[in-house]
PDB file of C-alpha atoms in Angstrom:
ATOM      1  CA  MET A1331     -64.013  18.115  14.323  1.00  0.00           C
ATOM      2  CA  GLU A1332     -64.235  19.674  10.838  1.00  0.00           C
ATOM      3  CA  TYR A1333     -63.632  23.242  11.181  1.00  0.00           C
ATOM      4  CA  ASN A1334     -66.727  25.991   9.032  1.00  0.00           C
ATOM      5  CA  PRO A1335     -65.641  29.387   8.303  1.00  0.00           C
ATOM      6  CA  SER A1336     -68.089  31.554  10.687  1.00  0.00           C
ATOM      7  CA  VAL A1337     -70.982  33.273   8.571  1.00  0.00           C
ATOM      8  CA  LEU A1338     -69.355  36.582   9.938  1.00  0.00           C
ATOM      9  CA  LYS A1339     -66.379  34.637   7.511  1.00  0.00           C
ATOM     10  CA  ARG A1340     -68.660  33.785   4.626  1.00  0.00           C
ATOM     11  CA  LEU A1341     -70.413  37.320   3.985  1.00  0.00           C
ATOM     12  CA  HIS A1342     -66.831  39.338   3.551  1.00  0.00           C
ATOM     13  CA  ALA A1343     -66.618  36.651   1.286  1.00  0.00           C
ATOM     14  CA  THR A1344     -70.315  36.961  -0.289  1.00  0.00           C
ATOM     15  CA  PHE A1345     -69.769  41.203  -0.123  1.00  0.00           C
ATOM     16  CA  MET A1346     -66.519  41.475  -1.337  1.00  0.00           C
ATOM     17  CA  VAL A1347     -67.975  38.855  -4.946  1.00  0.00           C
ATOM     18  CA  VAL A1348     -70.993  40.978  -5.406  1.00  0.00           C
ATOM     19  CA  ALA A1349     -69.037  44.540  -4.484  1.00  0.00           C
ATOM     20  CA  TRP A1350     -66.075  43.877  -7.368  1.00  0.00           C
ATOM     21  CA  LEU A1351     -66.905  40.924  -9.713  1.00  0.00           C
ATOM     22  CA  PHE A1352     -70.948  42.828 -10.319  1.00  0.00           C
ATOM     23  CA  PHE A1353     -71.124  46.642  -9.109  1.00  0.00           C
ATOM     24  CA  ASN A1354     -67.819  47.700  -9.439  1.00  0.00           C
ATOM     25  CA  SER A1355     -67.027  46.043 -13.602  1.00  0.00           C
ATOM     26  CA  LEU A1356     -70.135  47.171 -13.800  1.00  0.00           C
ATOM     27  CA  GLY A1357     -69.116  51.347 -12.977  1.00  0.00           C
ATOM     28  CA  THR A1358     -65.973  50.701 -14.666  1.00  0.00           C
ATOM     29  CA  SER A1359     -67.700  50.335 -17.717  1.00  0.00           C
ATOM     30  CA  LEU A1360     -70.077  53.325 -17.219  1.00  0.00           C
ATOM     31  CA  ALA A1361     -67.894  56.343 -17.367  1.00  0.00           C
ATOM     32  CA  ARG A1362     -64.936  54.342 -19.067  1.00  0.00           C
ATOM     33  CA  TYR A1363     -67.824  54.144 -22.895  1.00  0.00           C
ATOM     34  CA  PHE A1364     -70.789  55.609 -21.809  1.00  0.00           C
ATOM     35  CA  GLN A1365     -70.466  58.748 -21.878  1.00  0.00           C
ATOM     36  CA  ASN A1366     -71.224  60.065 -25.273  1.00  0.00           C
ATOM     37  CA  THR A1367     -74.014  58.212 -24.472  1.00  0.00           C
ATOM     38  CA  TRP A1368     -77.632  59.093 -23.329  1.00  0.00           C
ATOM     39  CA  THR A1369     -76.842  62.423 -23.686  1.00  0.00           C
ATOM     40  CA  ASN A1370     -79.311  65.578 -22.596  1.00  0.00           C
ATOM     41  CA  LYS A1371     -80.487  62.719 -20.568  1.00  0.00           C
ATOM     42  CA  GLN A1372     -79.988  63.123 -16.807  1.00  0.00           C
ATOM     43  CA  TYR A1373     -81.411  61.923 -13.224  1.00  0.00           C
ATOM     44  CA  PHE A1374     -81.347  64.090 -10.519  1.00  0.00           C
ATOM     45  CA  GLY A1375     -79.364  66.911 -11.948  1.00  0.00           C
ATOM     46  CA  VAL A1376     -76.264  64.467 -13.742  1.00  0.00           C
ATOM     47  CA  SER A1377     -75.862  62.572 -16.678  1.00  0.00           C
ATOM     48  CA  ARG A1378     -77.201  59.502 -16.612  1.00  0.00           C
ATOM     49  CA  TRP A1379     -74.347  57.211 -17.154  1.00  0.00           C
ATOM     50  CA  MET A1380     -73.058  59.341 -14.085  1.00  0.00           C
ATOM     51  CA  PHE A1381     -75.595  58.359 -11.888  1.00  0.00           C
ATOM     52  CA  PHE A1382     -75.731  54.925 -12.738  1.00  0.00           C
ATOM     53  CA  HIS A1383     -71.531  54.862 -11.924  1.00  0.00           C
ATOM     54  CA  ARG A1384     -72.202  56.947  -8.983  1.00  0.00           C
ATOM     55  CA  ALA A1385     -74.894  54.228  -7.805  1.00  0.00           C
ATOM     56  CA  TYR A1386     -72.917  51.446  -8.836  1.00  0.00           C
ATOM     57  CA  MET A1387     -69.660  52.350  -7.031  1.00  0.00           C
ATOM     58  CA  GLY A1388     -71.846  53.305  -3.940  1.00  0.00           C
ATOM     59  CA  CYS A1389     -72.895  50.090  -3.674  1.00  0.00           C
ATOM     60  CA  CYS A1390     -69.388  48.757  -4.202  1.00  0.00           C
ATOM     61  CA  TRP A1391     -67.679  50.759  -1.824  1.00  0.00           C
ATOM     62  CA  THR A1392     -70.525  50.538   0.353  1.00  0.00           C
ATOM     63  CA  LEU A1393     -70.335  46.453   0.714  1.00  0.00           C
ATOM     64  CA  THR A1394     -66.596  46.147   0.352  1.00  0.00           C
ATOM     65  CA  CYS A1395     -66.054  48.458   3.648  1.00  0.00           C
ATOM     66  CA  ALA A1396     -69.661  46.328   5.676  1.00  0.00           C
ATOM     67  CA  ALA A1397     -66.520  42.889   4.411  1.00  0.00           C
ATOM     68  CA  ILE A1398     -63.712  44.695   5.532  1.00  0.00           C
ATOM     69  CA  ILE A1399     -66.198  45.450   9.316  1.00  0.00           C
ATOM     70  CA  PHE A1400     -66.945  41.060   9.499  1.00  0.00           C
ATOM     71  CA  ILE A1401     -64.023  40.144   9.026  1.00  0.00           C
ATOM     72  CA  PHE A1402     -62.339  42.687  10.953  1.00  0.00           C
ATOM     73  CA  ILE A1403     -64.876  41.792  13.972  1.00  0.00           C
ATOM     74  CA  ASP A1404     -64.398  37.638  13.214  1.00  0.00           C
ATOM     75  CA  LEU A1405     -61.009  37.061  13.909  1.00  0.00           C
ATOM     76  CA  GLU A1406     -59.628  36.865  17.374  1.00  0.00           C
ATOM     77  CA  GLU A1407     -56.258  38.015  15.806  1.00  0.00           C
ATOM     78  CA  PHE A1408     -55.004  39.932  12.628  1.00  0.00           C
ATOM     79  CA  LYS A1409     -52.374  37.428  10.753  1.00  0.00           C
ATOM     80  CA  ALA A1410     -49.772  39.441   7.877  1.00  0.00           C
ATOM     81  CA  HIS A1411     -50.892  37.199   4.908  1.00  0.00           C
ATOM     82  CA  ALA A1412     -50.861  37.848   1.053  1.00  0.00           C
ATOM     83  CA  HIS A1413     -55.148  37.967   1.411  1.00  0.00           C
ATOM     84  CA  ALA A1414     -54.686  40.649   4.287  1.00  0.00           C
ATOM     85  CA  ILE A1415     -52.220  42.716   3.611  1.00  0.00           C
ATOM     86  CA  VAL A1416     -53.534  42.466   0.177  1.00  0.00           C
ATOM     87  CA  GLY A1417     -57.083  42.845   1.002  1.00  0.00           C
ATOM     88  CA  LEU A1418     -56.056  45.688   3.431  1.00  0.00           C
ATOM     89  CA  ILE A1419     -54.557  47.266   0.216  1.00  0.00           C
ATOM     90  CA  THR A1420     -58.330  46.932  -1.883  1.00  0.00           C
ATOM     91  CA  PHE A1421     -59.812  48.266   0.267  1.00  0.00           C
ATOM     92  CA  ALA A1422     -57.499  51.199   1.288  1.00  0.00           C
ATOM     93  CA  LEU A1423     -57.276  52.457  -2.647  1.00  0.00           C
ATOM     94  CA  CYS A1424     -61.537  51.760  -2.919  1.00  0.00           C
ATOM     95  CA  PHE A1425     -62.066  54.235   0.748  1.00  0.00           C
ATOM     96  CA  LEU A1426     -60.048  56.834  -1.174  1.00  0.00           C
ATOM     97  CA  GLN A1427     -62.872  56.993  -4.406  1.00  0.00           C
ATOM     98  CA  PRO A1428     -65.195  58.653  -3.868  1.00  0.00           C
ATOM     99  CA  ILE A1429     -62.973  61.108  -2.109  1.00  0.00           C
ATOM    100  CA  LEU A1430     -60.983  61.816  -5.641  1.00  0.00           C
ATOM    101  CA  GLY A1431     -63.910  61.669  -7.534  1.00  0.00           C
ATOM    102  CA  MET A1432     -65.911  64.063  -5.651  1.00  0.00           C
ATOM    103  CA  ALA A1433     -63.014  66.985  -5.310  1.00  0.00           C
ATOM    104  CA  THR A1434     -63.405  69.237  -7.841  1.00  0.00           C
ATOM    105  CA  PRO A1435     -59.800  71.165  -7.280  1.00  0.00           C
ATOM    106  CA  SER A1436     -60.697  74.941  -9.200  1.00  0.00           C
ATOM    107  CA  GLN A1437     -56.885  75.133 -10.790  1.00  0.00           C
ATOM    108  CA  THR A1438     -56.845  72.765 -14.723  1.00  0.00           C
ATOM    109  CA  LYS A1439     -53.697  71.107 -14.025  1.00  0.00           C
ATOM    110  CA  ALA A1440     -54.691  69.379 -10.050  1.00  0.00           C
ATOM    111  CA  ARG A1441     -57.830  68.682 -11.720  1.00  0.00           C
ATOM    112  CA  THR A1442     -56.999  66.309 -14.502  1.00  0.00           C
ATOM    113  CA  THR A1443     -54.316  65.082 -12.014  1.00  0.00           C
ATOM    114  CA  ILE A1444     -56.871  63.927  -9.100  1.00  0.00           C
ATOM    115  CA  LYS A1445     -58.511  62.623 -12.507  1.00  0.00           C
ATOM    116  CA  LEU A1446     -56.504  61.004 -13.389  1.00  0.00           C
ATOM    117  CA  LEU A1447     -55.497  58.819 -10.023  1.00  0.00           C
ATOM    118  CA  HIS A1448     -58.966  58.330  -9.579  1.00  0.00           C
ATOM    119  CA  ARG A1449     -59.190  56.110 -12.413  1.00  0.00           C
ATOM    120  CA  VAL A1450     -54.922  55.069 -11.948  1.00  0.00           C
ATOM    121  CA  PHE A1451     -55.961  53.288  -8.602  1.00  0.00           C
ATOM    122  CA  GLY A1452     -59.980  52.702  -9.365  1.00  0.00           C
ATOM    123  CA  ASN A1453     -57.892  49.772 -12.033  1.00  0.00           C
ATOM    124  CA  LEU A1454     -55.596  49.266  -9.507  1.00  0.00           C
ATOM    125  CA  ALA A1455     -58.346  48.404  -7.106  1.00  0.00           C
ATOM    126  CA  TYR A1456     -59.779  45.665  -9.107  1.00  0.00           C
ATOM    127  CA  ILE A1457     -57.248  43.674 -10.230  1.00  0.00           C
ATOM    128  CA  LEU A1458     -56.423  43.894  -5.857  1.00  0.00           C
ATOM    129  CA  ALA A1459     -59.552  42.958  -6.035  1.00  0.00           C
ATOM    130  CA  VAL A1460     -59.930  40.469  -8.262  1.00  0.00           C
ATOM    131  CA  THR A1461     -56.058  38.914  -7.782  1.00  0.00           C
ATOM    132  CA  ASN A1462     -56.960  38.764  -3.524  1.00  0.00           C
ATOM    133  CA  MET A1463     -60.515  36.393  -3.818  1.00  0.00           C
ATOM    134  CA  PHE A1464     -58.075  33.785  -6.356  1.00  0.00           C
ATOM    135  CA  LEU A1465     -56.169  34.064  -2.703  1.00  0.00           C
ATOM    136  CA  GLY A1466     -58.619  33.478  -0.334  1.00  0.00           C
ATOM    137  CA  VAL A1467     -60.151  30.759  -2.430  1.00  0.00           C
ATOM    138  CA  GLY A1468     -56.399  28.960  -2.056  1.00  0.00           C
ATOM    139  CA  LEU A1469     -57.177  29.702   1.771  1.00  0.00           C
ATOM    140  CA  GLU A1470     -57.344  26.676   3.784  1.00  0.00           C
ATOM    141  CA  GLU A1471     -59.250  27.604   6.637  1.00  0.00           C
ATOM    142  CA  ALA A1472     -61.886  29.034   3.959  1.00  0.00           C
ATOM    143  CA  LYS A1473     -62.894  25.385   2.907  1.00  0.00           C
ATOM    144  CA  ILE A1474     -63.673  26.683  -0.801  1.00  0.00           C
ATOM    145  CA  SER A1475     -63.060  23.930  -3.617  1.00  0.00           C
ATOM    146  CA  ASN A1476     -60.927  24.710  -6.105  1.00  0.00           C
ATOM    147  CA  ALA A1477     -63.848  24.781  -8.875  1.00  0.00           C
ATOM    148  CA  MET A1478     -64.515  28.923  -7.404  1.00  0.00           C
ATOM    149  CA  TYR A1479     -60.826  29.285  -9.291  1.00  0.00           C
ATOM    150  CA  GLY A1480     -62.866  28.484 -13.058  1.00  0.00           C
ATOM    151  CA  LEU A1481     -65.846  30.347 -11.826  1.00  0.00           C
ATOM    152  CA  LEU A1482     -63.369  33.261 -10.708  1.00  0.00           C
ATOM    153  CA  GLY A1483     -61.680  32.929 -14.391  1.00  0.00           C
ATOM    154  CA  GLY A1484     -64.796  33.080 -16.153  1.00  0.00           C
ATOM    155  CA  THR A1485     -66.131  36.499 -14.207  1.00  0.00           C
ATOM    156  CA  LEU A1486     -62.978  37.887 -15.048  1.00  0.00           C
ATOM    157  CA  ALA A1487     -63.186  36.809 -18.700  1.00  0.00           C
ATOM    158  CA  ILE A1488     -66.121  38.378 -19.391  1.00  0.00           C
ATOM    159  CA  HIS A1489     -64.888  41.580 -17.836  1.00  0.00           C
ATOM    160  CA  ILE A1490     -62.058  41.309 -20.441  1.00  0.00           C
ATOM    161  CA  LEU A1491     -63.818  40.488 -22.930  1.00  0.00           C
ATOM    162  CA  ALA A1492     -66.662  43.256 -22.739  1.00  0.00           C
ATOM    163  CA  HIS A1493     -63.438  46.098 -22.740  1.00  0.00           C
ATOM    164  CA  VAL A1494     -63.089  44.243 -25.361  1.00  0.00           C
ATOM    165  CA  MET A1495     -66.163  45.204 -27.839  1.00  0.00           C
ATOM    166  CA  PHE A1496     -66.365  48.328 -26.059  1.00  0.00           C
ATOM    167  CA  ASN A1497     -63.135  49.190 -27.139  1.00  0.00           C
ATOM    168  CA  ILE A1498     -63.793  47.642 -30.844  1.00  0.00           C
ATOM    169  CA  LEU A1499     -67.353  50.403 -31.049  1.00  0.00           C
ATOM    170  CA  GLU A1500     -65.373  53.036 -29.568  1.00  0.00           C
ATOM    171  CA  TYR A1501     -63.167  52.821 -31.885  1.00  0.00           C
ATOM    172  CA  LEU A1502     -65.482  52.415 -34.840  1.00  0.00           C
ATOM    173  CA  ALA A1503     -67.326  55.360 -33.471  1.00  0.00           C
ATOM    174  CA  ARG A1504     -64.077  57.227 -33.943  1.00  0.00           C
ATOM    175  CA  GLU A1505     -64.239  55.991 -37.435  1.00  0.00           C
ATOM    176  CA  ARG A1506     -67.394  56.994 -37.978  1.00  0.00           C
ATOM    177  CA  SER A1507     -67.748  61.083 -36.646  1.00  0.00           C
ATOM    178  CA  SER A1508     -63.941  62.420 -35.420  1.00  0.00           C
ATOM    179  CA  GLU A1509     -66.387  65.225 -33.514  1.00  0.00           C
ATOM    180  CA  LEU A1510     -68.753  63.895 -31.621  1.00  0.00           C
ATOM    181  CA  SER A1511     -71.646  66.262 -30.745  1.00  0.00           C
ATOM    182  CA  PRO A1512     -72.624  67.140 -27.400  1.00  0.00           C
ATOM    183  CA  ASN A1513     -75.990  66.696 -28.124  1.00  0.00           C
ATOM    184  CA  LYS A1514     -76.407  63.252 -29.807  1.00  0.00           C
ATOM    185  CA  ASP A1515     -75.240  59.688 -28.438  1.00  0.00           C
ATOM    186  CA  ALA A1516     -72.311  58.768 -30.670  1.00  0.00           C
ATOM    187  CA  PRO A1517     -72.406  56.368 -33.735  1.00  0.00           C
ATOM    188  CA  PHE A1518     -72.664  52.402 -32.366  1.00  0.00           C
ATOM    189  CA  SER A1519     -74.780  53.873 -29.416  1.00  0.00           C
ATOM    190  CA  ARG A1520     -77.144  50.988 -28.842  1.00  0.00           C
ATOM    191  CA  TRP A1521     -74.832  48.370 -29.267  1.00  0.00           C
ATOM    192  CA  ARG A1522     -72.402  50.050 -26.063  1.00  0.00           C
ATOM    193  CA  LYS A1523     -75.956  49.350 -24.577  1.00  0.00           C
ATOM    194  CA  THR A1524     -75.960  45.862 -26.499  1.00  0.00           C
ATOM    195  CA  THR A1525     -72.902  44.925 -24.323  1.00  0.00           C
ATOM    196  CA  LEU A1526     -73.877  46.605 -21.214  1.00  0.00           C
ATOM    197  CA  MET A1527     -77.350  44.454 -20.971  1.00  0.00           C
ATOM    198  CA  VAL A1528     -74.888  41.197 -22.137  1.00  0.00           C
ATOM    199  CA  GLN A1529     -72.168  42.535 -19.859  1.00  0.00           C
ATOM    200  CA  MET A1530     -75.039  42.839 -17.017  1.00  0.00           C
ATOM    201  CA  ILE A1531     -76.394  39.534 -16.945  1.00  0.00           C
ATOM    202  CA  ALA A1532     -73.448  36.864 -17.998  1.00  0.00           C
ATOM    203  CA  LEU A1533     -71.454  39.018 -14.568  1.00  0.00           C
ATOM    204  CA  TYR A1534     -74.529  38.724 -12.315  1.00  0.00           C
ATOM    205  CA  ALA A1535     -75.099  34.792 -13.484  1.00  0.00           C
ATOM    206  CA  PHE A1536     -70.805  33.905 -12.628  1.00  0.00           C
ATOM    207  CA  THR A1537     -71.893  36.550  -9.798  1.00  0.00           C
ATOM    208  CA  ILE A1538     -74.352  34.525  -7.819  1.00  0.00           C
ATOM    209  CA  ALA A1539     -72.278  31.269  -9.036  1.00  0.00           C
ATOM    210  CA  ASN A1540     -69.358  32.804  -7.120  1.00  0.00           C
ATOM    211  CA  VAL A1541     -71.581  33.043  -4.065  1.00  0.00           C
ATOM    212  CA  VAL A1542     -73.019  29.847  -4.251  1.00  0.00           C
ATOM    213  CA  PHE A1543     -69.650  28.259  -4.179  1.00  0.00           C
ATOM    214  CA  VAL A1544     -68.971  30.449  -1.479  1.00  0.00           C
ATOM    215  CA  TRP A1545     -71.502  29.292   1.468  1.00  0.00           C
ATOM    216  CA  ARG A1546     -71.532  25.678  -0.140  1.00  0.00           C
ATOM    217  CA  GLY A1547     -67.921  25.333   0.186  1.00  0.00           C
TER     218      GLY A1547
END
């Protein structure tokens, strides 16, 4: 009798794909490149970029926690292979992120350290999460087509290309204006918004494609 992954295993993979390839990628872009965009515009008392950053990262955190719960319910015993170990490390880093993000100590040095940890842990968690997806496709019990390697690579390429474009726009903005006004959007704001929209549409398409391969095997 041919083995087929359980629904919980497929949900685990689906939630991780959506969490990290879509929500985390967009949330990172917003925090990194949009602090001088939508200036003087707020949602519920916070800057617009911060509102969307928290919303996307909140979705990433929730889906990741749910995915971990699904796989622990499904597994009969813990197997200490690479995918499991990297997954647990990723989950630990992800779980800490909202705590670090909300921490606001009074001392400037402590606040700077926490901000640095938040950024380092966030980038490390993304790298580990995507790496673990490649490891997951290779698991025999996952029963996922090798074609998904290409889809994961395409999604990662979109993430990298978006960051390259954002960095180019950031460089051009600094060249045009050495001092940024807190009451005015930085130069090339429209291009940043356009790049974000293209990134969102492309990631959405590739994320859906990856989810399809998770379920079709």
